[in-house]
Amino acid sequence: MATSSVSKGCFVFKPNFKKRKISVPIEDYFNKGKNASEDSKLRFETYQLIWQQMKSETERLQEELNKNLFDSLVEFLQTSHSGLWKNSKDWSCEIKLREIPTAALVLGVNVTDHDLTLRSLTEVLQNNVTPYVVSLQAKDCPDMKHFLQKLVSQLMDCKVDVQSKEKESVQVIQKNVHYSMDSLSAWYMSVTQTDPKMPRKKRTSSSQWQSPPVVLILKDMESFTTKVLQDFIIISSQHLHEFPLILIFGIATSPVVIHRLLPHAVSSLLCIELFQSLSCKEHLTTVLDKLLLTTQFPFKLSEKVLQILTNIFLYHDFSIQNFIKGLQLSLLEHFYSQPLSVLCCNLPEAKRRIRFLSANQCENIRRLPSFRRYVEKQSSEKQVALLTSDKFLKEETQSLLENLHVYHKNYFLVLRCLHQFTSSLPKYPLGRQIRELYCMCLEKNIWDSEEYASVLQLLRLLAKDELMAMLQNCFKLFQSSSGKELGNTAKKIEEFLAQFQSLDAETKEEEDTSQSQSKGLQKTDLYHLQKSLLEMKELRSTSKRQTKFEVLREQVVSFVDSLVREYLLPPDTQPLHETLYFSSAHTLRQHLNAAPRIALHTALNNPYYYLKNEALRSEEGCIPNVAPDICIAYKLHLECSRLINLVDWSEAFATVVTAAEKMDANSVTSEERNEIIHARFIRAVSELELLGFIKPTKQKTDHVARLTWGGC
Amino acid sequence: MAKLASELAKTPRKSVSLNMKNDPKITIDIPQCSKGHSSSDKSQLKNNDKSEFLSTAPRGLRKRLIVPRSHSDSESEYSASNSEDDEGVAQEYEEDTNEDILSQKIQAQNREVSAPVFRETPSKKMKREKTSHLVEKYFEAHSSSKVLTSDRTLQKLKRAKLDQQTLHNLLSKVSPSFSAELKQLNQQHEQLFHKWMLQLHLGFNIVLYGLGSKRDLLERFRTTMLQDCIHIVINGFFPGISVKSVLNSVTEVLDHVGTFRSVLDQLEWITNKFKEDSSLELFLLIHNLDSQMLRGDKSQQIIGQLSSLRNIYLIASIDHLNAPLMWDHAKQSLYNWLWYETTTYSHYTEETSYENSLLVKQSGSLPLSSLIHVLRSLTPNARGIFRLLIKYQLDNQDNPSYTGLCFQDFYQQCREAFLVNSDLTLRAQLTEFRDHKLIRTKKGTDGVEYLLIPVDNGILTDFLENEEEEL
């Protein structure tokens, strides 16, 4: 093999330059993957288009969500040092002078997303506050020296960016200079004084500043060494009057950590203000809302896939980035594996594409399970036409696709409407988040579920003002969408609202009448009173008289129910849903949330799972003696405790293996055979060592230590 | 497990009957199997053992045979609640305690006692317990500081010593089994090549896991897909590999001349280079990303940063059971992995060939031959000096508190043997040895230098024998 050697471990392969230039375009890999691929080029282009759209949408969302936080941060930074320069003779400012303004930015546990947030923060600060923004990571600063070194070099870099490369020579010299806070403040003085404020004036609106502050972002505050942090804070607070520093702490856990890391003497040097970034769950909700619960993107996820993605998010990392990655992968898989995904684009385009579908693709449509179900429901002559005439099929497909798009439009509206009703119910029978509701609706007919029944029950108990608020919200929802199909719904809701309002007046009248009635009763004698009471009792027991409000409430509930039953059909009832929905949850889980340990154990414990040989078929918990060597060795080692005697192990191995060999070959001499078996044992053992099941130990001669426990 | 027994019974085993009458243990064993309480291979092993190995190495195995019964006898309250693994522990324990009580009589007793005890424990219950007490098992396995196993060592077996070459030769005689199925597995994996290329280009990196060496697979991937691209193959299992060498080969691709002050500088340079030139593309193939040398936090961080570059495509394989623990969330997002299970069942030939701790194979031919080569290049006096040190070390090999030969004593001995005439010449010689890593010096508590040869005593003996033969 070209890549094995006893003297080196890296092999560089560099084809000559000309050859390299004719590199294969990416689409080609897309094409060749599946042997019978249809319209693969088109599919790949669609994939790239949709993915680009989704990506820019998420970026836009991210920006929007961070906007509030950044605005308040910028404001804080701008005010923090301004007072300091204006009236520095003031006594209270003298004290303040010793305090470093600090923003504690609580970013949440989704560490992987922090980078993105902080990067855009840096950008915002550089545009609005100061050109001197430096961000440090704990792993770059194991001690004070490195800390200052990084700080200085990054500051210089900022500088170089601002005023061409002129200063580069200075920078090179300074690389070898001993770094200290003194030199830093001296540098700062020189920069701010000699430097004409021209470039900054252009960039920032805050030109009233004599000298812009230096912002230092500590990306992962928790992992900094306390010593470094303390020293730095103490030293820089001494230099604060000549080196206007502002700290920003990126905190993943909770703000308490500042006080745990820094003793009082140090933390009193900080003037801390707390900022809270949007929680990642809300972030997810927005992303889902804008990417999936909309007709903007034709691509959809099936229930299982969505479940897996949200589970990875909720139970593994809280990382939006990872979620988006999962989304990207499912998009790619969809376009890669489903030939009809070519229709997964906006409606006019899809209609156009249908016209150019090949005969093969038409066959693919006919093979879709959802389409077959649809065909079976049609009249017999239509069935024949659908199955034989491509032209007719295409026309039908067009109308079906159109239906599908309409279905989605209504679906999301009604879903949001239902969410309005369910999201504030006690105990949240259908979930608090819309994504839970969505999952349930995707899975099956929601009205068949127990939770839905209990929701209706609870809705029947709602008070008037709650109900009206919900209706109000739904009304807004329906109004905002320009759908024609649900135009009536908005009108209906409006009617309901009007009725509720008129109820107000009526109930007052009613109360009046009932009061007058009771007054009338008082005047009657005992006999009449008893009689009327009895009557009332009977009335109540037989049919509880409903107030007008109750009647109306009932109407609203049944109205919602009818909406749900009509529009929230699960997508797999719709013909052609396969073109838009990605449903291969299994692949997604395999590639994103793999379980290497389980795979290893299965391969060792049950080789039949991979090698479909009848000889390997066995009952649970044991393997046949013809299994690969490593499986046998593994199985034997499972029986041992912490230490394994190699001799015993080897003999056990030999017995099992010889028993297997007995059956096929008897020709080789026993001595040689034993030697071969021993060699096989050695190989199996060293492979197990490589896999990390055992390791050599010095506790006892010729023993190995087991590194796993239990049966697995 | 009852099923296992029946399954075992099904497998043709003519030889079992041959020895059946010779040994009473077999009759014990078979009813036990049919009751289904011994763990799978144990029983299998025992069955086979009786048939085959009674003549060669029966001592330890005979012990093993009686153990489950004696264990159930003495600790009958144990057997009801504990599953397979504990049995293993207990078994090992019993094995040593009963070492000398190896009489047929006891076995017979045990047999009578054990039968009812075993009948009491329903096998279903045991199965359930097995799954539920995984955590407890850890503590059970690690509860006692002493683990008792048999004292037999490999030295008693003649064939224990095998060097790499003979091992290889022997293994080449083994005809591979299930080749059709393996080929099918491999073909399944090969169908993914195009998909891998696509996904690599779209910004994902690919990690392969599963049992079996993935080296051949990746090599095929390389030869079929990467012929026209710049690519680097990194053998993570190579003992001398380091991140530095990985980065060096990347800079080699970029035609860089000169050196870097640190690894981080180098990384920064590479990053800038790749960001500047978007037409540059580089494939990194790393076999065994989880190897000893690369699994460190720093190494992973750096490789992760490399892989997060848009035009560096990483495809790697991992084998170690706990490999995913290398990556925290931050690193995982750097790597942006897509996981692919590629179980190949191929042997880790290349990967394990570098291992010097190959457990059983302790022939040490490599250190021995290097020892001989180095010493041959020295003067006779120097060889004499070294031999003196070897002899002294071998004389003291049973002394556990032996720290080495003190320099002064050594000097004295060398003088007496007319090997050196002054303190200085001896020191010059020692420097020579130290440069070849033949000796190690240590300062003792009293400030005196102690000399030690950091080579296995067995090898030293072999070496002396060799020397004498030559003389």
PDB file of N, CA and C in Angstrom, chain A residues 24 80 374 463 569 590:
ATOM      1  N   VAL A  24     -13.738  17.948 -10.580  1.00  0.00           N
ATOM      2  CA  VAL A  24     -15.113  17.551 -10.870  1.00  0.00           C
ATOM      3  C   VAL A  24     -16.068  18.508 -10.165  1.00  0.00           C
ATOM      4  N   SER A  80     -20.717  54.340  29.596  1.00  0.00           N
ATOM      5  CA  SER A  80     -19.887  53.968  30.736  1.00  0.00           C
ATOM      6  C   SER A  80     -18.642  54.831  30.876  1.00  0.00           C
ATOM      7  N   TYR A 374     -54.524   7.392  -3.693  1.00  0.00           N
ATOM      8  CA  TYR A 374     -55.408   8.367  -4.347  1.00  0.00           C
ATOM      9  C   TYR A 374     -56.086   7.735  -5.561  1.00  0.00           C
ATOM     10  N   ALA A 463     -63.431  31.068  30.803  1.00  0.00           N
ATOM     11  CA  ALA A 463     -64.199  32.277  31.093  1.00  0.00           C
ATOM     12  C   ALA A 463     -64.287  33.126  29.831  1.00  0.00           C
ATOM     13  N   LEU A 569     -55.533  17.726   8.829  1.00  0.00           N
ATOM     14  CA  LEU A 569     -55.298  16.329   8.455  1.00  0.00           C
ATOM     15  C   LEU A 569     -53.801  16.076   8.426  1.00  0.00           C
ATOM     16  N   GLN A 590     -28.782   8.177  12.339  1.00  0.00           N
ATOM     17  CA  GLN A 590     -27.511   7.499  12.148  1.00  0.00           C
ATOM     18  C   GLN A 590     -26.362   8.480  11.937  1.00  0.00           C
TER      19      GLN A 590
END
